[in-house]
CSV table of C-alpha atoms and ligand atoms in Angstrom, one decimal:
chain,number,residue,atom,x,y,z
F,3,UNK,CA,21.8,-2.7,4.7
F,4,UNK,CA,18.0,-2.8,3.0
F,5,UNK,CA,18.2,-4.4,0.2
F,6,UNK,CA,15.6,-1.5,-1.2
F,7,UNK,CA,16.8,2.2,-1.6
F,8,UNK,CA,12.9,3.0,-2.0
F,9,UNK,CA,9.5,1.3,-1.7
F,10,UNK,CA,6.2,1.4,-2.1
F,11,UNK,CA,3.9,0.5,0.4
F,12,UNK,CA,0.2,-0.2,-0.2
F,13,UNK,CA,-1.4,-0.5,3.3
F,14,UNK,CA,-5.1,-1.8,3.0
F,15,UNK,CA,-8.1,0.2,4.6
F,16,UNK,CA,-9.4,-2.3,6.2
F,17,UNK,CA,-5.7,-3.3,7.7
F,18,UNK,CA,-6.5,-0.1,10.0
F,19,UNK,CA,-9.5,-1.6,11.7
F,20,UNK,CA,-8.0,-3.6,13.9
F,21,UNK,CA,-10.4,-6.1,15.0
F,22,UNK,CA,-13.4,-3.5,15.0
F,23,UNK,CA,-16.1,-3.3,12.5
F,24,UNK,CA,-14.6,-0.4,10.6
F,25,UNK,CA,-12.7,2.7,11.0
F,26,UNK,CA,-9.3,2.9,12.0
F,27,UNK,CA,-8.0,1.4,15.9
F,28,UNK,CA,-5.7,3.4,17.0
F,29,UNK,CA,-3.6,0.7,18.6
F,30,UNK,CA,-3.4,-1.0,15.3
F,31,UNK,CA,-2.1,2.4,13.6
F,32,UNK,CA,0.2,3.0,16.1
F,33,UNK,CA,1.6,-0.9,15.7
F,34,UNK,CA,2.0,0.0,11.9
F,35,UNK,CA,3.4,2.8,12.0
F,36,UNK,CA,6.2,2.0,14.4
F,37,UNK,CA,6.9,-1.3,11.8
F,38,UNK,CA,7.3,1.6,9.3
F,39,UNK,CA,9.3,3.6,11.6
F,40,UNK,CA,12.0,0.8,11.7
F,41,UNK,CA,12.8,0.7,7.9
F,42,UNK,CA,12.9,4.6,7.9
F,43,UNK,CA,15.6,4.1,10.5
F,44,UNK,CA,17.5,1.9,8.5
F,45,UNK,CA,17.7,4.7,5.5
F,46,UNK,CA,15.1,3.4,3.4
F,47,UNK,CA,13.1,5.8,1.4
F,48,UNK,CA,9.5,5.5,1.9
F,49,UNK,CA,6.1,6.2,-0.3
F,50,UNK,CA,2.6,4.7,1.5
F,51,UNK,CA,-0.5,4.5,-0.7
F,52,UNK,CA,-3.5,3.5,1.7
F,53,UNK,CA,-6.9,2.1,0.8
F,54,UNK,CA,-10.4,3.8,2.2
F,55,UNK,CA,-12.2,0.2,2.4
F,56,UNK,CA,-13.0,0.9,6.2
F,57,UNK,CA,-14.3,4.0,5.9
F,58,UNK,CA,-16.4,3.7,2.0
F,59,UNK,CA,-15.7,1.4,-0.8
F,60,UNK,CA,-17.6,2.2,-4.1
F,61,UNK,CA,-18.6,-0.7,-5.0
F,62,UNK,CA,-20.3,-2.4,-2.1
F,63,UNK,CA,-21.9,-1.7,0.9
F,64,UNK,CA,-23.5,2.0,1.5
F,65,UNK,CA,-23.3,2.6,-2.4
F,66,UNK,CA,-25.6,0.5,-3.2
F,67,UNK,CA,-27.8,2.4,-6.1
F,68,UNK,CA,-25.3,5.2,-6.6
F,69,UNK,CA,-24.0,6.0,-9.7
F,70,UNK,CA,-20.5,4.6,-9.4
F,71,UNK,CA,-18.4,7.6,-10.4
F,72,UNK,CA,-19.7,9.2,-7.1
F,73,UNK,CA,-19.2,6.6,-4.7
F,74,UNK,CA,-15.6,5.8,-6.3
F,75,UNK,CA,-15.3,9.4,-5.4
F,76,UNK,CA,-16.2,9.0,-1.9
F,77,UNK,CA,-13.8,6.0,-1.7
F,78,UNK,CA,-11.2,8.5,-2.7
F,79,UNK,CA,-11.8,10.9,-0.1
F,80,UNK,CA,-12.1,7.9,2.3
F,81,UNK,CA,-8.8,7.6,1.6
F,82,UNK,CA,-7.7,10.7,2.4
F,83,UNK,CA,-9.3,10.8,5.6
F,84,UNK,CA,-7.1,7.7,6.6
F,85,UNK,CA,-4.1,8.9,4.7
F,86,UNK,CA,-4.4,12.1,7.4
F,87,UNK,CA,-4.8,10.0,10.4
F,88,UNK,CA,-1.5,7.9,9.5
F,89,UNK,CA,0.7,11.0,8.8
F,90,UNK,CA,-0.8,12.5,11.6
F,91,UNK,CA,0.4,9.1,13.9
F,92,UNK,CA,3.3,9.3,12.3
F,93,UNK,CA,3.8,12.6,13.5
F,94,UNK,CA,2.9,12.1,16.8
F,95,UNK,CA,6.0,8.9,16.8
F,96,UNK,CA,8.3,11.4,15.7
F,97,UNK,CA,7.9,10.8,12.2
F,98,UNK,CA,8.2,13.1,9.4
F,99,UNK,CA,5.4,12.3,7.2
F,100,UNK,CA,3.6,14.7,3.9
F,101,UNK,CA,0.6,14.2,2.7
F,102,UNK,CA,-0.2,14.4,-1.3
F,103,UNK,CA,-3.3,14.4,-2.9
F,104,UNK,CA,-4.5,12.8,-6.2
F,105,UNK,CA,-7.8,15.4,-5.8
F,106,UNK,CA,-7.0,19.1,-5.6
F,107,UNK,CA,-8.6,19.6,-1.6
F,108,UNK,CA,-5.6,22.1,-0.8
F,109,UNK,CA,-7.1,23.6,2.3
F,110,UNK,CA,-7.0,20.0,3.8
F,111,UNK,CA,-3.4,18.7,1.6
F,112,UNK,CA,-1.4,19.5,-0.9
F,113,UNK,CA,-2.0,18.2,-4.3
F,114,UNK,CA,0.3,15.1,-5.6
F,115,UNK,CA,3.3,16.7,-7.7
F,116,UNK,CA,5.8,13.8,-8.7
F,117,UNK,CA,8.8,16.4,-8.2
F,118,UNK,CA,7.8,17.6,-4.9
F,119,UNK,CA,7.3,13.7,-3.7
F,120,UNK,CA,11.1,12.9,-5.1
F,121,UNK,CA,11.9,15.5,-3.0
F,122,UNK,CA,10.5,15.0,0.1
F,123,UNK,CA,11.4,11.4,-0.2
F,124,UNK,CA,15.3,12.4,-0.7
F,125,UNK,CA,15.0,14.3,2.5
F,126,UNK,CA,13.6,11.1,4.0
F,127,UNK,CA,9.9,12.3,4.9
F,128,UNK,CA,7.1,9.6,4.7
F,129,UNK,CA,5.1,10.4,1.3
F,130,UNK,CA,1.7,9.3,2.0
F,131,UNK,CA,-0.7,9.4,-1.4
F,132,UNK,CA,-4.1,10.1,-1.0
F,133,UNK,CA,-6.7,10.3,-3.1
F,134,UNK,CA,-5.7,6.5,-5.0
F,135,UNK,CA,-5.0,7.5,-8.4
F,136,UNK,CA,-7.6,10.6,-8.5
F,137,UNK,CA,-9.7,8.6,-10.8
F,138,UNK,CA,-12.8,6.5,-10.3
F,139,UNK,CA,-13.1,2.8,-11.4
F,140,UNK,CA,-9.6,2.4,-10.7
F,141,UNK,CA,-8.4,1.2,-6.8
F,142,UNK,CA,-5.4,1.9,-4.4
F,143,UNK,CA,-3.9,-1.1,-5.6
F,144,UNK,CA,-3.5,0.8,-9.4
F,145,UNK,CA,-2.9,4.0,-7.6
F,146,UNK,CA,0.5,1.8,-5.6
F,147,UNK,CA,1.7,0.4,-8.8
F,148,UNK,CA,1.9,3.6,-10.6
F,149,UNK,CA,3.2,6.3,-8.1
F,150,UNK,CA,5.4,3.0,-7.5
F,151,UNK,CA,6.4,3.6,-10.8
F,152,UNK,CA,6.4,7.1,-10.6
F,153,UNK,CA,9.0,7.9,-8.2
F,154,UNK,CA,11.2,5.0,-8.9
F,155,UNK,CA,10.5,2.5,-6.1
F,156,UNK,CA,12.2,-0.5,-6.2
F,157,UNK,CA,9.3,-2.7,-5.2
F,158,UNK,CA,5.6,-2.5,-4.8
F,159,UNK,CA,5.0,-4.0,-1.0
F,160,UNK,CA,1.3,-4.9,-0.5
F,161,UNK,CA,0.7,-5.7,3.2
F,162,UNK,CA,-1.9,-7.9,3.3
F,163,UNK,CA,-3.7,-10.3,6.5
F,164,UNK,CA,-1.9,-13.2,4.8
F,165,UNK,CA,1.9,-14.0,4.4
F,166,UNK,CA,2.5,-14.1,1.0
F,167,UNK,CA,0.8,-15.8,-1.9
F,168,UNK,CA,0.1,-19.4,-1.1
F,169,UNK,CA,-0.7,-22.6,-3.8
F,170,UNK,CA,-4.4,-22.6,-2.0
F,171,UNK,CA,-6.5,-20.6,0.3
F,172,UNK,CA,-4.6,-21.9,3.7
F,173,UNK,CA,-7.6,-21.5,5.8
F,174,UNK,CA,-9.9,-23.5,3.6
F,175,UNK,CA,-6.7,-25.9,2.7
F,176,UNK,CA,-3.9,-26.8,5.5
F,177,UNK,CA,-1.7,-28.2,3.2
F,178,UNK,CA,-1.2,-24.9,1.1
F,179,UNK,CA,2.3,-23.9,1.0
F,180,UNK,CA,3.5,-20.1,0.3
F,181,UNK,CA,5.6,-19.3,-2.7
F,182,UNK,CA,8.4,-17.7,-1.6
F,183,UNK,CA,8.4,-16.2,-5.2
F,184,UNK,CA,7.0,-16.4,-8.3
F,185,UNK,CA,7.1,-15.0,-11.7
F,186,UNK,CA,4.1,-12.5,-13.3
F,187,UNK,CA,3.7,-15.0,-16.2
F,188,UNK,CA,3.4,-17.8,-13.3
F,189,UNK,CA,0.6,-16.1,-11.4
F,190,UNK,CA,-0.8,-15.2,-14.0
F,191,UNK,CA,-1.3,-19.0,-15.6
F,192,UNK,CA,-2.0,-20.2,-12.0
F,193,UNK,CA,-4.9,-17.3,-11.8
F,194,UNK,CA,-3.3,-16.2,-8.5
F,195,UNK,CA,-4.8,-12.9,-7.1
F,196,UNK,CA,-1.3,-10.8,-6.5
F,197,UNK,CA,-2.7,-7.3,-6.6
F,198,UNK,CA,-5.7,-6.2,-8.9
F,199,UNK,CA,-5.3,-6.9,-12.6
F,200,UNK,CA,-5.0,-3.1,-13.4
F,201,UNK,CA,-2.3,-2.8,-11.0
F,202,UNK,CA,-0.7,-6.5,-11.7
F,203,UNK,CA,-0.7,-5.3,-15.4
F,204,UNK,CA,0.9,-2.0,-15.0
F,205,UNK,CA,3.6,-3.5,-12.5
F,206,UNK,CA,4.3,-6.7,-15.3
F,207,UNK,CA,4.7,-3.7,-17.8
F,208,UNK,CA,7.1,-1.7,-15.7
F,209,UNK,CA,8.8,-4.9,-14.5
F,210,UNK,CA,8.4,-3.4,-10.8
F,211,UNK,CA,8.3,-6.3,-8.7
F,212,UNK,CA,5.7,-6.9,-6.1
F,213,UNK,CA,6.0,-8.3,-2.4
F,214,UNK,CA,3.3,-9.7,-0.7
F,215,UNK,CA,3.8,-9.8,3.2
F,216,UNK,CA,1.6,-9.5,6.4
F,217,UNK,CA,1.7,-6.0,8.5
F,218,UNK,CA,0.4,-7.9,11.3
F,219,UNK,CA,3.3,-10.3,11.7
F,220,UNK,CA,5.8,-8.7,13.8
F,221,UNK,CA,9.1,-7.8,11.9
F,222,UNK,CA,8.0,-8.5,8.9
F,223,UNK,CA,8.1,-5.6,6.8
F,224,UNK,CA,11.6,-4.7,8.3
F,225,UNK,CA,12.8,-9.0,7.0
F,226,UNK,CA,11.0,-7.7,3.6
F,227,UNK,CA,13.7,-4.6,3.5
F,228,UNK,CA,16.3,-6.7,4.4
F,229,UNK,CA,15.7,-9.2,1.4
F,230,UNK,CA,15.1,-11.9,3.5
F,231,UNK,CA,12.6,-14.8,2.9
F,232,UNK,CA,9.2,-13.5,3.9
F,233,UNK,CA,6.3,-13.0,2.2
F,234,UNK,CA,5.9,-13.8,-1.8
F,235,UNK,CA,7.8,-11.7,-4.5
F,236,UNK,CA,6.3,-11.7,-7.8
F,237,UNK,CA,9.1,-10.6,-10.5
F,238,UNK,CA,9.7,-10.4,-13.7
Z,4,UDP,N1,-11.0,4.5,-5.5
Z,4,UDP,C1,-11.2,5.0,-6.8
Z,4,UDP,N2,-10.1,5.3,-7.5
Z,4,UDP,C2,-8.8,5.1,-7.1
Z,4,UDP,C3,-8.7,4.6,-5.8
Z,4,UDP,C4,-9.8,4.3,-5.0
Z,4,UDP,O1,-12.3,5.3,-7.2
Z,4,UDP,O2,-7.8,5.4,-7.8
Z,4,UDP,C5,-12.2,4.3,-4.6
Z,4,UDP,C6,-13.0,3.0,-4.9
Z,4,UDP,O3,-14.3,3.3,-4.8
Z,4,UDP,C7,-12.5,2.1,-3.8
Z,4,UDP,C8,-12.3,3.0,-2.7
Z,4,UDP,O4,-11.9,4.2,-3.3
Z,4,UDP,O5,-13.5,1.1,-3.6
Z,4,UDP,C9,-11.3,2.6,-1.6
Z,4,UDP,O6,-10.2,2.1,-2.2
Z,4,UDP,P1,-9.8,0.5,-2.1
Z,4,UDP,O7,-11.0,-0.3,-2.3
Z,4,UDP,O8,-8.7,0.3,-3.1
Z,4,UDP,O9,-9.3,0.4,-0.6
Z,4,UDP,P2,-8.8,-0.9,0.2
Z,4,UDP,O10,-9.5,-2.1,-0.3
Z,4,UDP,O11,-7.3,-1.0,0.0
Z,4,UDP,O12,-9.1,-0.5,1.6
């Protein structure tokens, strides 16, 4: 039995690369997509909100000397380029997986409505979220936390390279040990970096509780479901 009826999962751009320099690897996609696979098997409702950091990020890289509005814009259609390519591999696993935009681009997805999303998540499609929140200066991180909060997830799951939160940065110390969980008020004294502090606020406000776990260990996002110990949950 999952221990969640629904989640959210924030998959990072860059979690798509694989090990190339940007872009998505399609091995890598089809690796995560089967992990997500698994928990849809098991009955558990499931939104994804996915980054655009290998493709464009605003604030870095090829934006250098834009205005920031527009590259945060073309982070956001980053974003929907990969949110395509996930639904689409989705599909191609058998998969049932919509597409919902934050920016109206209907000819390419339909636009985000919260009631059509409940829906299609009762009927146990894959909701992916494009667009992050629709807004610029804010990130996918924000744009998890509140359709997370939106359609009623239970938890906020933010796959990350790492397993969890740990007391140091384990590759820099070796004798950093992960928090199996931790309150907000906790991270927040120990100036732990959980999720971004729009999206850490928003989730401490809406006591939605966040799980930090790698994608890239094998099994872990279907031990998260299950409530066992993996990762870091930050609750209330
Ligand atoms: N972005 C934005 N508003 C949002 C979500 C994203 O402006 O609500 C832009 C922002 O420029 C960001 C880029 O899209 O740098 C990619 O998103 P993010 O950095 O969150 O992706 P990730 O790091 O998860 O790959």
């Amino acid at each position: 039995m999952p221990a969640y009826k629904r989640i959210l999962l924030k998959l990072s751009g860059e979690a798509l690369m694989g090990d190339d320099a940007y872009g998505i690897n399609r091995a890598t996609m089809v690796r995560m997509v089967k992990e997500v696979q698994e928990i849809t098997e098991m009955g558990c409702e499931v939104a994804v909100v996915i980054g655009g950091g290998n493709i464009f990020r605003g604030v870095a890289g090829g934006s250098v000397g834009m205005d920031r509005a527009t590259a945060d814009y073309m982070g956001m259609l980053a974003t929907v380029m990969n949110s395509l390519a996930l639904a689409d591999t989705m599909r191609q696993e058998g998969m049932t997986a919509r597409v919902m935009s934050a920016i109206s681009i209907e000819q390419v997805v339909e636009p985000y409505v919260r009631p059509k999303a409940l829906q299609y998540l009762e009927e146990g499609k894959v909701v992916v979220f494009a667009a992050g929140t629709g807004n610029p200066f804010f990130t996918t991180d924000t744009a998890a936390a509140l359709r997370g909060a939106e359609i009623g997830a239970q938890v906020v799951l933010k796959a990350t390279k790492v397993d969890g939160v740990y007391t140091a940065d384990p590759k820099k110390d070796p004798s950093a040990t992960r928090y199996s969980q931790i309150s907000f008020d906790e991270a927040i004294s120990k100036n732990l970096q959980v999720l971004d502090a729009t999206a850490f606020a928003l989730c401490r406000d809406q006591k939605l509780p966040i799980k930090v776990f790698s994608i890239f260990k094998p099994g872990a996002l279907k031990r998260v479901v299950l409530g066992e110990d993996e990762g870091t949950l930050v609750h209330v």
